[in-house]
Amino acid sequence: ANLAHPATTQVSLTGFFEGVTSEATQEAAVDQSGWVWPEENNVIHCEPGSELLRHIVSEAIEVEVSYMVDGQPSTIGTLQVDLTPLLHGQTTIDVTGPLVLSSDYEELWTTPPDGEEDEDDDDDEDEAEEKKLAWEPLPEDQRMVTITLQISVPDLLAPAEDREEWTVLSVTCAGMYSLPENMS
């Protein structure tokens, strides 16, 4: 929702599985919905087991929304989705969140939309020019594109015997300092 300009869009999902992409929507207003997934892409198959569990707890999937420019996708923005609730807690995740916008798309917020120009009518040209002059970009705090999606699985992904007792340990290294010269 809240695109900078009307556009034809598509959604891609990538992560520890083979990426899938929706079909492009028809050009629509700044709020869109109803992306269609080709039949072969509407289900993502992953082999159950410890490898799948490791991926789920260590990697978010990326949702990328793109708009079409001359028939090629150009990124609007991305959203990271954590799938860990699907392990033990729920079989459906409803996500609504703002996209991290690409720098190219950020520029569209400060560019007036192209108007339909009719070279035969000077009045229409004058009116279009007036609209461009009157156009003001949205304030920066309102320049956000959001997406709402739902991810479902037929059953919880982790083994039933682990439902009450499981731990994910995440470690972040902030830096390494004063290493010997032969190690740096």
CSV table of C-alpha atoms in Angstrom, one decimal, residues 50-110:
chain,number,residue,atom,x,y,z
A,50,SER,CA,17.0,-30.7,11.1
A,51,GLU,CA,18.4,-28.9,8.0
A,52,LEU,CA,15.0,-27.1,7.5
A,53,LEU,CA,14.8,-26.3,11.2
A,54,ARG,CA,18.3,-24.8,11.2
A,55,HIS,CA,17.4,-22.6,8.2
A,56,ILE,CA,14.2,-21.4,9.9
A,57,VAL,CA,15.9,-20.3,13.1
A,58,SER,CA,18.9,-18.8,11.4
A,59,GLU,CA,17.5,-17.1,8.3
A,60,ALA,CA,14.6,-14.9,7.6
A,61,ILE,CA,12.9,-15.1,4.2
A,62,GLU,CA,13.0,-11.9,2.1
A,63,VAL,CA,9.8,-10.5,0.5
A,64,GLU,CA,10.7,-8.2,-2.4
A,65,VAL,CA,8.1,-6.0,-4.1
A,66,SER,CA,9.1,-4.7,-7.5
A,67,TYR,CA,7.6,-2.4,-10.1
A,68,MET,CA,8.0,-2.9,-13.8
A,69,VAL,CA,10.1,-0.5,-15.9
A,70,ASP,CA,10.2,-1.3,-19.6
A,71,GLY,CA,9.2,-4.9,-18.9
A,72,GLN,CA,11.9,-5.5,-16.3
A,73,PRO,CA,11.4,-5.5,-12.5
A,74,SER,CA,13.0,-2.7,-10.4
A,75,THR,CA,12.9,-3.1,-6.6
A,76,ILE,CA,10.6,-1.0,-4.6
A,77,GLY,CA,11.7,-2.5,-1.3
A,78,THR,CA,12.1,-5.6,0.8
A,79,LEU,CA,10.8,-7.0,4.1
A,80,GLN,CA,12.4,-9.7,6.2
A,81,VAL,CA,10.0,-12.3,7.7
A,82,ASP,CA,10.9,-14.5,10.6
A,83,LEU,CA,9.4,-18.0,10.3
A,84,THR,CA,10.3,-19.3,13.8
A,85,PRO,CA,6.6,-19.1,15.0
A,86,LEU,CA,5.9,-21.9,12.5
A,87,LEU,CA,8.1,-24.3,14.5
A,88,HIS,CA,6.1,-24.7,17.7
A,89,GLY,CA,3.6,-21.9,18.0
A,90,GLN,CA,1.3,-21.4,15.0
A,91,THR,CA,0.6,-22.7,11.5
A,92,THR,CA,-0.1,-19.2,10.0
A,93,ILE,CA,1.8,-16.0,10.2
A,94,ASP,CA,0.1,-12.8,9.3
A,95,VAL,CA,2.6,-10.1,8.4
A,96,THR,CA,2.0,-6.4,7.8
A,97,GLY,CA,5.1,-4.2,7.7
A,98,PRO,CA,6.9,-1.4,6.0
A,99,LEU,CA,9.3,-2.2,3.2
A,100,VAL,CA,12.9,-1.1,3.4
A,101,LEU,CA,12.8,1.0,0.2
A,102,SER,CA,15.5,0.9,-2.5
A,103,SER,CA,17.4,4.2,-3.1
A,104,ASP,CA,16.0,4.3,-6.7
A,105,TYR,CA,12.5,4.0,-5.4
A,106,GLU,CA,13.1,6.6,-2.7
A,107,GLU,CA,13.8,9.1,-5.5
A,108,LEU,CA,10.3,8.6,-6.9
A,109,TRP,CA,8.8,10.2,-3.8
A,110,THR,CA,10.4,13.5,-4.9
